[in-house]
Coordinates of N, CA, C and O in Angstrom, one line a residue:
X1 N -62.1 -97.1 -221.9 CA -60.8 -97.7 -222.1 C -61.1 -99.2 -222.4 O -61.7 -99.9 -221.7
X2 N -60.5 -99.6 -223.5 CA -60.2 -100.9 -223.6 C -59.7 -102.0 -223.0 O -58.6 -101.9 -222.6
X3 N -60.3 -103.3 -222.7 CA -59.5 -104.5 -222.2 C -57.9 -104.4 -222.1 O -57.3 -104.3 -221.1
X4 N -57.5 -104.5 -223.1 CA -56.2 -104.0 -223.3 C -55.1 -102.7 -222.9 O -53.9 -102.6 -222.6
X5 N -55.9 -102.0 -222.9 CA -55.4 -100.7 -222.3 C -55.7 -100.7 -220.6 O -55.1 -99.8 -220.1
X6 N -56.2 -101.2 -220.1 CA -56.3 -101.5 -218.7 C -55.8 -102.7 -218.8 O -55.8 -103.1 -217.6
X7 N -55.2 -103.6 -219.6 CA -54.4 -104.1 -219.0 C -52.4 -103.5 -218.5 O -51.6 -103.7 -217.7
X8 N -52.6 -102.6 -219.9 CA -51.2 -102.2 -219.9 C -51.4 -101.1 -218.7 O -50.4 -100.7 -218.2
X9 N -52.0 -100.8 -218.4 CA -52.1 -99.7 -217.3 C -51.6 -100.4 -216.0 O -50.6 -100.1 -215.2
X10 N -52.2 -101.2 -216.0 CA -52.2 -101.9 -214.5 C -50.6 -102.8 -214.2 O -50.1 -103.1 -213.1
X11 N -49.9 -103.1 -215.8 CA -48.5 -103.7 -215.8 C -47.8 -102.6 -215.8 O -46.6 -102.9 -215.5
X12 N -48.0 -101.4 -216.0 CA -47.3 -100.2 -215.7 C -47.2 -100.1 -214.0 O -46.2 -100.7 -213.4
X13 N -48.1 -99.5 -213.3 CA -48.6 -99.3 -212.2 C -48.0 -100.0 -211.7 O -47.0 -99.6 -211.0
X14 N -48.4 -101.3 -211.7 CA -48.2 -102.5 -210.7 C -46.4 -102.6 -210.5 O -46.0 -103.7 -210.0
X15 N -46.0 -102.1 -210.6 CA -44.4 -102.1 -210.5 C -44.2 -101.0 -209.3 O -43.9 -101.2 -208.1
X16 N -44.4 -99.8 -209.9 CA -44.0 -98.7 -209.2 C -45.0 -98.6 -207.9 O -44.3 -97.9 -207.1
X17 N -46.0 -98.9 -207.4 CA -46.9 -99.1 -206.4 C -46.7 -100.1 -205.3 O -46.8 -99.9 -204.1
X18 N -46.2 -101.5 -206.2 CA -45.7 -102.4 -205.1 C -44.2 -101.6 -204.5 O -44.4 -101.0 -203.4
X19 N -42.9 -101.6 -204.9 CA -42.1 -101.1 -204.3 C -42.6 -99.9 -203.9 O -41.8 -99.4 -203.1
X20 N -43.7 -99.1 -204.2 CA -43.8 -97.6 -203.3 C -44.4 -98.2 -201.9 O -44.0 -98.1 -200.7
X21 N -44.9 -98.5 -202.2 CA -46.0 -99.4 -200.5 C -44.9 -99.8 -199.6 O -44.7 -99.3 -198.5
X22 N -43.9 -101.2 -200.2 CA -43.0 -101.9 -199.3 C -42.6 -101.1 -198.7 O -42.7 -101.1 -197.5
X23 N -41.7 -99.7 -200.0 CA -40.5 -99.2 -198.9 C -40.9 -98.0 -198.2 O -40.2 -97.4 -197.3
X24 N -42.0 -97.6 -198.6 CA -42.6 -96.9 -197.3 C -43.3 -97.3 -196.3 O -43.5 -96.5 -195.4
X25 N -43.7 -98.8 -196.3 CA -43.7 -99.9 -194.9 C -42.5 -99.7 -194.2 O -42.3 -99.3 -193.1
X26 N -41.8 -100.2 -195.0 CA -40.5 -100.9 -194.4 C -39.2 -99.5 -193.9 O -38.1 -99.6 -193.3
X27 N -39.8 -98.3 -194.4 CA -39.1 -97.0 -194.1 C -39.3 -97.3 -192.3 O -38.7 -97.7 -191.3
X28 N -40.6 -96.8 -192.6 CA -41.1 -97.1 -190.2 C -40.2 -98.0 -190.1 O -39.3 -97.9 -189.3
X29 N -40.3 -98.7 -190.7 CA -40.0 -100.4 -189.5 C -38.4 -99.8 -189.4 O -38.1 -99.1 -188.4
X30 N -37.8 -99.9 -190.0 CA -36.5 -99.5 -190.3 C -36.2 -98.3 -189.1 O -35.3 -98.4 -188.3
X31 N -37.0 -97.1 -189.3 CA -36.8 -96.3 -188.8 C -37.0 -96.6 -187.3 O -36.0 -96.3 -186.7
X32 N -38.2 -97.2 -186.4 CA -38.6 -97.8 -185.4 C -37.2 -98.0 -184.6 O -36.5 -97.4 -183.8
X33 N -37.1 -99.4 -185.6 CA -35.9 -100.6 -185.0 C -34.5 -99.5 -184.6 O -33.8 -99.7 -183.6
X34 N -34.2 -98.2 -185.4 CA -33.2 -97.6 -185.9 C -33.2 -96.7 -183.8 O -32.4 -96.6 -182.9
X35 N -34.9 -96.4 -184.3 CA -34.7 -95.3 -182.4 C -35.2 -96.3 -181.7 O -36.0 -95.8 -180.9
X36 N -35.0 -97.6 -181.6 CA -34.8 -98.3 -180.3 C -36.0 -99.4 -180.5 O -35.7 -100.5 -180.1
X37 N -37.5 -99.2 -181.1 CA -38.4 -100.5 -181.4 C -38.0 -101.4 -181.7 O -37.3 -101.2 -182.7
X38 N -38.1 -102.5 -181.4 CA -37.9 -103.8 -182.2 C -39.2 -104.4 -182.5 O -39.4 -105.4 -183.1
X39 N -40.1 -103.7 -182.0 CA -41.7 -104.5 -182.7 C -41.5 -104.9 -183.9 O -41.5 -106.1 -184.0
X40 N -41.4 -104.0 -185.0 CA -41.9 -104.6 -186.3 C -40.8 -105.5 -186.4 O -41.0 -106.6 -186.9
X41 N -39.7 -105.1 -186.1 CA -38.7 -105.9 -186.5 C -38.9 -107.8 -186.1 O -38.7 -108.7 -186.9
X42 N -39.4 -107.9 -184.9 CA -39.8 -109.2 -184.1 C -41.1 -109.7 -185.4 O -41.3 -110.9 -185.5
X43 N -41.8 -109.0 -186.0 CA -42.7 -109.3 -186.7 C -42.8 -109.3 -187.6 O -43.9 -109.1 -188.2
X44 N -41.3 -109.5 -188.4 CA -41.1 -109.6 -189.9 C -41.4 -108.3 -190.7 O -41.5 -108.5 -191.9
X45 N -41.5 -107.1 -190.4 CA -42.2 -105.9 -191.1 C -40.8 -105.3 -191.7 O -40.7 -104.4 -192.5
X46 N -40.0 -105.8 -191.1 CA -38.4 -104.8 -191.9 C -38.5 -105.4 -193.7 O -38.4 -104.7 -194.7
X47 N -38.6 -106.2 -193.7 CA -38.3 -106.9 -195.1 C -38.8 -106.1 -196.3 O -39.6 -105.2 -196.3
X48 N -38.3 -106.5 -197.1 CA -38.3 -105.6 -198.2 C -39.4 -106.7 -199.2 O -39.7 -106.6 -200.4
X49 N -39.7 -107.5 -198.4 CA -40.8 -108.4 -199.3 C -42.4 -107.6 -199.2 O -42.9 -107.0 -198.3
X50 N -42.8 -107.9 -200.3 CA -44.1 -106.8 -200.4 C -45.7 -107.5 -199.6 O -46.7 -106.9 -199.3
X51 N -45.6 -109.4 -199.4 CA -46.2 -109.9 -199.0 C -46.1 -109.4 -197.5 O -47.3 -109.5 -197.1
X52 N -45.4 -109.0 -196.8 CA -45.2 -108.9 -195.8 C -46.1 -107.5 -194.8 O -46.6 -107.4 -193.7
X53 N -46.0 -106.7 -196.1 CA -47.1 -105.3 -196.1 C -48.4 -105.4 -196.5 O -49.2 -104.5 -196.2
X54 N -48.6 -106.6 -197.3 CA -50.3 -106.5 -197.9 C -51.2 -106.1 -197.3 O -50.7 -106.4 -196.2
X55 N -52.3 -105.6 -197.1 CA -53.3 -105.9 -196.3 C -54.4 -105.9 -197.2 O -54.8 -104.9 -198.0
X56 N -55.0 -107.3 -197.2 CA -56.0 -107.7 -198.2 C -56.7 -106.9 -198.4 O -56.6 -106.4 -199.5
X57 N -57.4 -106.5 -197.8 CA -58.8 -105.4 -198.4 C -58.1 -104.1 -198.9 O -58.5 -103.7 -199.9
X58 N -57.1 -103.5 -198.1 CA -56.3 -102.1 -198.5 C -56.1 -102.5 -199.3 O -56.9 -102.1 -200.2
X59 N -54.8 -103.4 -199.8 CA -54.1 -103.2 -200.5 C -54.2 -104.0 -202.2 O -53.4 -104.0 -203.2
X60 N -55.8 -104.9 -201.9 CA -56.0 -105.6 -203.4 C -57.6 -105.4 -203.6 O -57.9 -105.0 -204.7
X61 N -58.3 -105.4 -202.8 CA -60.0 -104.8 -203.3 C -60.2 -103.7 -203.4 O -60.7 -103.2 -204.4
X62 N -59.9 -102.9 -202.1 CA -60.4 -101.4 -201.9 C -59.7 -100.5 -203.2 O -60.2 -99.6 -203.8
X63 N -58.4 -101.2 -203.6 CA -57.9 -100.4 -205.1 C -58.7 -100.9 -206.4 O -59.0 -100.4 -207.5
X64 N -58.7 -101.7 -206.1 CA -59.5 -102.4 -207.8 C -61.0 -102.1 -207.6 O -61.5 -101.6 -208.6
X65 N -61.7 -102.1 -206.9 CA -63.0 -101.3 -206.3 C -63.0 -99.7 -206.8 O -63.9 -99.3 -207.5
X66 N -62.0 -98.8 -206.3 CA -62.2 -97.6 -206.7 C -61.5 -97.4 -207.8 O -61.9 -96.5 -208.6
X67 N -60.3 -98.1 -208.3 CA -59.9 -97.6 -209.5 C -61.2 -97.8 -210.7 O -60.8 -97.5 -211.8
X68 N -62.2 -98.0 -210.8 CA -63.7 -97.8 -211.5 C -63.6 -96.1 -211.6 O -63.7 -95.6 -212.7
X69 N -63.6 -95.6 -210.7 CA -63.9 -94.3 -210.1 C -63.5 -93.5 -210.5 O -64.2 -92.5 -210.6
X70 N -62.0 -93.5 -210.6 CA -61.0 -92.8 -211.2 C -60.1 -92.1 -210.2 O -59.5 -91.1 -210.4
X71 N -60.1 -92.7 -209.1 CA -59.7 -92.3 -208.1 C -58.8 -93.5 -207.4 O -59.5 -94.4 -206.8
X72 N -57.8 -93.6 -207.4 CA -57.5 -94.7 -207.2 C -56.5 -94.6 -205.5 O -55.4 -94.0 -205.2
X73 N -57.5 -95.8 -204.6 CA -57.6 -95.4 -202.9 C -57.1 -96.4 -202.8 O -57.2 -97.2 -203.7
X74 N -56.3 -96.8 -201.6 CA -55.7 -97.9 -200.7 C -54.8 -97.8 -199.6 O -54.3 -96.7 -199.3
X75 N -54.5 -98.9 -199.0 CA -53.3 -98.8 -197.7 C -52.9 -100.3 -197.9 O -53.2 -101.3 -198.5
X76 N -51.7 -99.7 -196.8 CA -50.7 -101.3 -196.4 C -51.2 -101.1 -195.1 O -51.6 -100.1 -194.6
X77 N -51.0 -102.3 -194.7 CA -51.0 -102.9 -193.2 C -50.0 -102.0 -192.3 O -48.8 -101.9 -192.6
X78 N -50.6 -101.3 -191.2 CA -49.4 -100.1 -190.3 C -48.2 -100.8 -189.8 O -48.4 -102.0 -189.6
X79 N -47.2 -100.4 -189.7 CA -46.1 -101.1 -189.1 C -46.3 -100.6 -187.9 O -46.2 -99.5 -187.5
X80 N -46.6 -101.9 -187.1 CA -46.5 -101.7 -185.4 C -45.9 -101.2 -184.6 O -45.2 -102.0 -183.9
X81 N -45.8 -99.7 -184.2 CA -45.1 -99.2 -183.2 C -45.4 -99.2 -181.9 O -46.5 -98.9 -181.4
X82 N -44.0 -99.6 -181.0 CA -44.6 -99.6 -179.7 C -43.6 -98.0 -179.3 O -42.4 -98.0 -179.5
X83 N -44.1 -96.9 -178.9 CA -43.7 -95.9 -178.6 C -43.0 -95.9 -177.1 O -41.9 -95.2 -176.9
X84 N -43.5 -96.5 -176.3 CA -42.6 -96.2 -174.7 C -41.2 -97.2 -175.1 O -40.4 -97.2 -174.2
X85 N -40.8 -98.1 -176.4 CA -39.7 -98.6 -176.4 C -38.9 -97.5 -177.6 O -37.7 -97.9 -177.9
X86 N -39.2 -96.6 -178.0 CA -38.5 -95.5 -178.6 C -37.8 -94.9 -177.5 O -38.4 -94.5 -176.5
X87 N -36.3 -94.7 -177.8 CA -35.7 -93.6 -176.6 C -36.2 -92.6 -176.0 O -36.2 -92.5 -174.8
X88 N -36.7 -91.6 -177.2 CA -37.2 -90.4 -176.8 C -38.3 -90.2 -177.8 O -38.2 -89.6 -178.9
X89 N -39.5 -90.9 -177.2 CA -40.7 -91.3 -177.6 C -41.5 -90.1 -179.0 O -42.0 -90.4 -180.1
X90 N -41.3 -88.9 -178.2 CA -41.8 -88.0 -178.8 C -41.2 -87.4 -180.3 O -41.8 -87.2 -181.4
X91 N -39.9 -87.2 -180.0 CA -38.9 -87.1 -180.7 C -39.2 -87.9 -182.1 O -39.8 -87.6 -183.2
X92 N -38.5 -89.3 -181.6 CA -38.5 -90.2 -182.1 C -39.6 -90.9 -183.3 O -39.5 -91.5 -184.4
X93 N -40.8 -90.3 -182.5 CA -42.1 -91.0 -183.4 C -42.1 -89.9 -184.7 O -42.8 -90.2 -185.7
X94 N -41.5 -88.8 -184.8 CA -41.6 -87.8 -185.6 C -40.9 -88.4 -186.6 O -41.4 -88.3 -187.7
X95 N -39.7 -89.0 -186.6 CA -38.8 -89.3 -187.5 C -39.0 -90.6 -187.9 O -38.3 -91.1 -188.7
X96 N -40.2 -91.5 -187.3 CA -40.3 -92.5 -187.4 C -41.6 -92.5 -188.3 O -41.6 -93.1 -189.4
X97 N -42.7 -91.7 -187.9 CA -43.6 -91.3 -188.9 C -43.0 -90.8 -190.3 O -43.4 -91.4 -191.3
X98 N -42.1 -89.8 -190.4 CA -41.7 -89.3 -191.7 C -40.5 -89.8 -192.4 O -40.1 -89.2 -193.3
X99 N -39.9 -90.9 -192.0 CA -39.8 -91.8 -192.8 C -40.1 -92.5 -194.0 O -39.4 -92.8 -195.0
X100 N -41.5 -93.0 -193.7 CA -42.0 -93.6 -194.8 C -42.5 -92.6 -196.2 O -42.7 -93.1 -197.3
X101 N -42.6 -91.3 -195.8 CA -42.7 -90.6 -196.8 C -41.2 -89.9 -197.5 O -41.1 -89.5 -198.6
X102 N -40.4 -90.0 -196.6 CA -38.7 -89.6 -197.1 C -38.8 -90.9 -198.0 O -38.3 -90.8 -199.1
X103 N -39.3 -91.8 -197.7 CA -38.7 -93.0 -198.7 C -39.3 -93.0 -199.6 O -38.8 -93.4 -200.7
X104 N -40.4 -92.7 -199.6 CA -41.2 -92.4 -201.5 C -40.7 -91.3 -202.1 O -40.7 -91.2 -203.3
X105 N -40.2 -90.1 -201.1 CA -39.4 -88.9 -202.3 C -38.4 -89.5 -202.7 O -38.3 -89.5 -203.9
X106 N -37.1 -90.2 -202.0 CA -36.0 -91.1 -202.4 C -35.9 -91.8 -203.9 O -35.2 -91.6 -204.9
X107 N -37.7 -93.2 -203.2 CA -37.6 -93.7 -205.0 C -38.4 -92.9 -205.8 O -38.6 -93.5 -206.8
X108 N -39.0 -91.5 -205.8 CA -39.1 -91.0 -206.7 C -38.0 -90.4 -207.7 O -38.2 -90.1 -208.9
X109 N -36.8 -90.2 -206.9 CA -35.2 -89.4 -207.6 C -34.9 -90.6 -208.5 O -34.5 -90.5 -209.7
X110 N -35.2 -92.0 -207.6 CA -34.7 -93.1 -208.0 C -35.1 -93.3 -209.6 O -34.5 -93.3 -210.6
X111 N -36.9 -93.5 -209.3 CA -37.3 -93.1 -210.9 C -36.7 -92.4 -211.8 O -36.4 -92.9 -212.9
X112 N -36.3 -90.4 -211.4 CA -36.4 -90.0 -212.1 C -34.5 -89.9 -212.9 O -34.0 -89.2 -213.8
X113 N -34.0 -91.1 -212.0 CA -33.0 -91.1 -212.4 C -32.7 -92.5 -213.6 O -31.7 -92.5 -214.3
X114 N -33.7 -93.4 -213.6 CA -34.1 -94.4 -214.3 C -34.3 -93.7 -215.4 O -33.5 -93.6 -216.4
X115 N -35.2 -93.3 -215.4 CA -36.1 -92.3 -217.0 C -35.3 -91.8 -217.4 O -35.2 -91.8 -218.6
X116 N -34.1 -90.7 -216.6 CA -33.3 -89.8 -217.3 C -32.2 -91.0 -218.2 O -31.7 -90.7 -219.3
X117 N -31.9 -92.3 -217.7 CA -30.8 -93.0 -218.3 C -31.6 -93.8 -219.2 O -31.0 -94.3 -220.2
X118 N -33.0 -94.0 -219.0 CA -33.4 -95.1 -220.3 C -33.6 -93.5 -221.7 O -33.1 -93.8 -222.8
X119 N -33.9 -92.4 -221.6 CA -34.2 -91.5 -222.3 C -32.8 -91.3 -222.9 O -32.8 -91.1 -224.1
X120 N -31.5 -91.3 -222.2 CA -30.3 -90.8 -222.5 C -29.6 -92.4 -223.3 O -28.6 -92.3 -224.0
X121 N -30.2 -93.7 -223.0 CA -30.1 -94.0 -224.1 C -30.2 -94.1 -225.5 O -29.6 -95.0 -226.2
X122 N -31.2 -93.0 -225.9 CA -31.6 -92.6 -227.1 C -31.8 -94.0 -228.6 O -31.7 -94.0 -229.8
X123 N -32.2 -94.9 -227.2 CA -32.9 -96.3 -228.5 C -34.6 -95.5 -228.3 O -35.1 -94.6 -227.7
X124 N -35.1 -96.4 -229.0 CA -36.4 -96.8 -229.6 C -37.2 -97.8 -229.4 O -36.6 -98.8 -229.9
X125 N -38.3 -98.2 -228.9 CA -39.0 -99.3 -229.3 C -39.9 -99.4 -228.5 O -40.3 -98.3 -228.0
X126 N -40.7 -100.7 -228.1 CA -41.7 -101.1 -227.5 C -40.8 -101.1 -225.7 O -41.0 -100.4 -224.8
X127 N -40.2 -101.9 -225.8 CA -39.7 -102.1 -224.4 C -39.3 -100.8 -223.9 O -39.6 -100.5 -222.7
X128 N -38.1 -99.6 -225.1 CA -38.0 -98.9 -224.0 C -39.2 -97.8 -223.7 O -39.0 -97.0 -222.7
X129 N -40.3 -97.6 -224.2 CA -41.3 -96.7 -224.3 C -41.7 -97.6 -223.0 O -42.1 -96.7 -222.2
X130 N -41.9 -99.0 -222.5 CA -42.7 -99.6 -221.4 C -42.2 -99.0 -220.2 O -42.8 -98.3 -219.4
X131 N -41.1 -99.3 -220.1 CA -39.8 -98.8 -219.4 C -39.9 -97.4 -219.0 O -40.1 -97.2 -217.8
X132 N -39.8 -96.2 -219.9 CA -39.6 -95.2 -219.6 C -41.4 -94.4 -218.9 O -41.5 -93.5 -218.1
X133 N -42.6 -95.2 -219.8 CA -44.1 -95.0 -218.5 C -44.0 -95.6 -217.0 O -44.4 -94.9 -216.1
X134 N -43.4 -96.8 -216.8 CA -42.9 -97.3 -215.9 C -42.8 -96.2 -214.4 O -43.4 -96.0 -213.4
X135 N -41.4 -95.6 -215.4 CA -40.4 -94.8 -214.4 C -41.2 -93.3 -214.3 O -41.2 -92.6 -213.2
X136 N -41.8 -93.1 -215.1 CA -43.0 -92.0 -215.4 C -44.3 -92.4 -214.3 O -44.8 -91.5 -213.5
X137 N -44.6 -93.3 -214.4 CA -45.6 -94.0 -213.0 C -44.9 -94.0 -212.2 O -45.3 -93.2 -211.4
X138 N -43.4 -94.6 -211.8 CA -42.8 -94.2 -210.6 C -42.5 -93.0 -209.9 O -42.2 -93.0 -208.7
X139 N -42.6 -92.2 -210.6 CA -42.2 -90.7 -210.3 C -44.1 -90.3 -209.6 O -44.4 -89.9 -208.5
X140 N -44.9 -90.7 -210.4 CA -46.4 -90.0 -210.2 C -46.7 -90.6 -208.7 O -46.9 -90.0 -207.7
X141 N -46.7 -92.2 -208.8 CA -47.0 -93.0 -207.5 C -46.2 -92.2 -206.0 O -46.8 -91.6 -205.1
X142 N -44.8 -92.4 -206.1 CA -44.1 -91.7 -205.0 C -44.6 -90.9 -204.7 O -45.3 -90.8 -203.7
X143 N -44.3 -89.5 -206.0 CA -44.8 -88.3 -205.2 C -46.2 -88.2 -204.4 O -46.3 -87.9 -203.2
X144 N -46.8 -88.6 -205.1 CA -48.6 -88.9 -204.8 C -49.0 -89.3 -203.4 O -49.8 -88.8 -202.6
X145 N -48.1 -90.7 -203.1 CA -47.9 -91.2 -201.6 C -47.4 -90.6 -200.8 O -48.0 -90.3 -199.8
X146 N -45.9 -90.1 -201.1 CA -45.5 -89.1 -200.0 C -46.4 -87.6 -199.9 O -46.3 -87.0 -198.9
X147 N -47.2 -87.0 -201.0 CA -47.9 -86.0 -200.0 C -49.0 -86.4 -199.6 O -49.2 -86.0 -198.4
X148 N -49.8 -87.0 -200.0 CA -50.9 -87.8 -199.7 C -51.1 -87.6 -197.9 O -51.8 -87.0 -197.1
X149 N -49.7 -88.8 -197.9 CA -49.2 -89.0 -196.3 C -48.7 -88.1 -195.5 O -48.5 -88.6 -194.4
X150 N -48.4 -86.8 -195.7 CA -47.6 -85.7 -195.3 C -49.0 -85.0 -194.7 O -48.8 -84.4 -193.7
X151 N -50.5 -85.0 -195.1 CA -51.3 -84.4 -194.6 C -51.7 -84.5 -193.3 O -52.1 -85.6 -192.9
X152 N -51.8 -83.1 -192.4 CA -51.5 -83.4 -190.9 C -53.1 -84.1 -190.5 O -53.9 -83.4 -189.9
X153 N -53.5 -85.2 -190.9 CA -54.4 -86.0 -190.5 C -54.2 -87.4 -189.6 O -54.0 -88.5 -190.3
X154 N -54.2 -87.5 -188.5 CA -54.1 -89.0 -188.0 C -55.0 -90.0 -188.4 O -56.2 -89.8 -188.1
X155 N -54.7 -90.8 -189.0 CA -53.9 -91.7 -189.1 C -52.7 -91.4 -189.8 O -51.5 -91.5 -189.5
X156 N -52.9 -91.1 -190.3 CA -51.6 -90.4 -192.1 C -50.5 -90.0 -191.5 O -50.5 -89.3 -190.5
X157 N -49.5 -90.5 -191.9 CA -48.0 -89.8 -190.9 C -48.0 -88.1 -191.1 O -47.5 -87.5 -190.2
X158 N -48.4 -87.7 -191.8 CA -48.7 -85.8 -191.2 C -49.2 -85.7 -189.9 O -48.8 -84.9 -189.1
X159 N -50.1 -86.6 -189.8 CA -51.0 -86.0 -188.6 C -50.0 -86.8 -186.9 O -50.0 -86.4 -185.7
X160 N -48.9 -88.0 -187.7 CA -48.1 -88.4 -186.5 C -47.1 -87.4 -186.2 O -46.7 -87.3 -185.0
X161 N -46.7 -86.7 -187.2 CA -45.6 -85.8 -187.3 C -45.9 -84.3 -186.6 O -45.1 -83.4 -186.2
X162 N -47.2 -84.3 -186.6 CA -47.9 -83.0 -186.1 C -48.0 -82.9 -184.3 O -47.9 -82.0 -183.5
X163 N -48.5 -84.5 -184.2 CA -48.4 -84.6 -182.8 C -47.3 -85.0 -182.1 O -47.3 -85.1 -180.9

């Protein structure tokens, strides 16, 4: 692939990836705060800002490192749960684990509700063809993260959801 073509890859990508990461950070935290944690909440992790989720090595080497590969690997920084401040700990961590994957199937509808209206406006051009790979990367990214994460392995919210 060309300079150019890895660049437009990565201005694709880089859209639907950052909001997939946040709001599946920010789904836990949300969810946490929702059955009774306030950890993340006390520690800025609700926000919908993406700086807030980075985690250097996950979330900007370990990807540009394997995207060579063709495989392309990373994480955000875990949103801190404290479990004995959940109501009903057990319960609770289930819905708090699967969260963050409800929220990548969500903005995947979201994409595919984008693509259906940039397509149904039946223009043409450079912008809306950018636009409509975009929402086509958004659909791939979400799905990809929420099953990814759905596998019953701990760390991975499957494997929280299992225990």
């Amino acid at each position: 692939m060309d300079l150019q073509g890895i660049v437009v890859t990565i201005a694709i990508y880089a859209i639907p990836a950052v909001f997939a990461i946040t709001l599946h950070e920010a789904g836990h935290a949300y969810a946490a705060m929702y059955f009774g944690d306030r950890t993340a909440w006390m520690l800025g992790r609700t926000s919908l800002n993406p700086a807030r989720h980075i985690d250097p090595v996950g979330t900007i080497v370990v990807p540009i490192l394997t995207s060579f590969t063709g495989f392309l690997f990373g994480w955000a920084k875990p949103v801190p749960v404290n479990f004995e401040n959940l109501r009903d700990p057990k319960r609770d961590m289930l819905w708090v684990a699967a969260a963050g994957p409800a929220a990548n199937l969500a903005m995947a509808l979201a994409w595919v509700l984008v693509a259906k209206g940039l397509i149904a406006t039946g223009g043409n051009g450079i912008v809306l063809e950018f636009w409509i790979r975009v929402a086509d990367a958004g659909i791939k990214v979400n799905v990809g993260l929420a099953v990814f994460n759905l596998f019953p392995l701990l760390p991975l919210d499957g494997g929280r959801i299992l225990t």
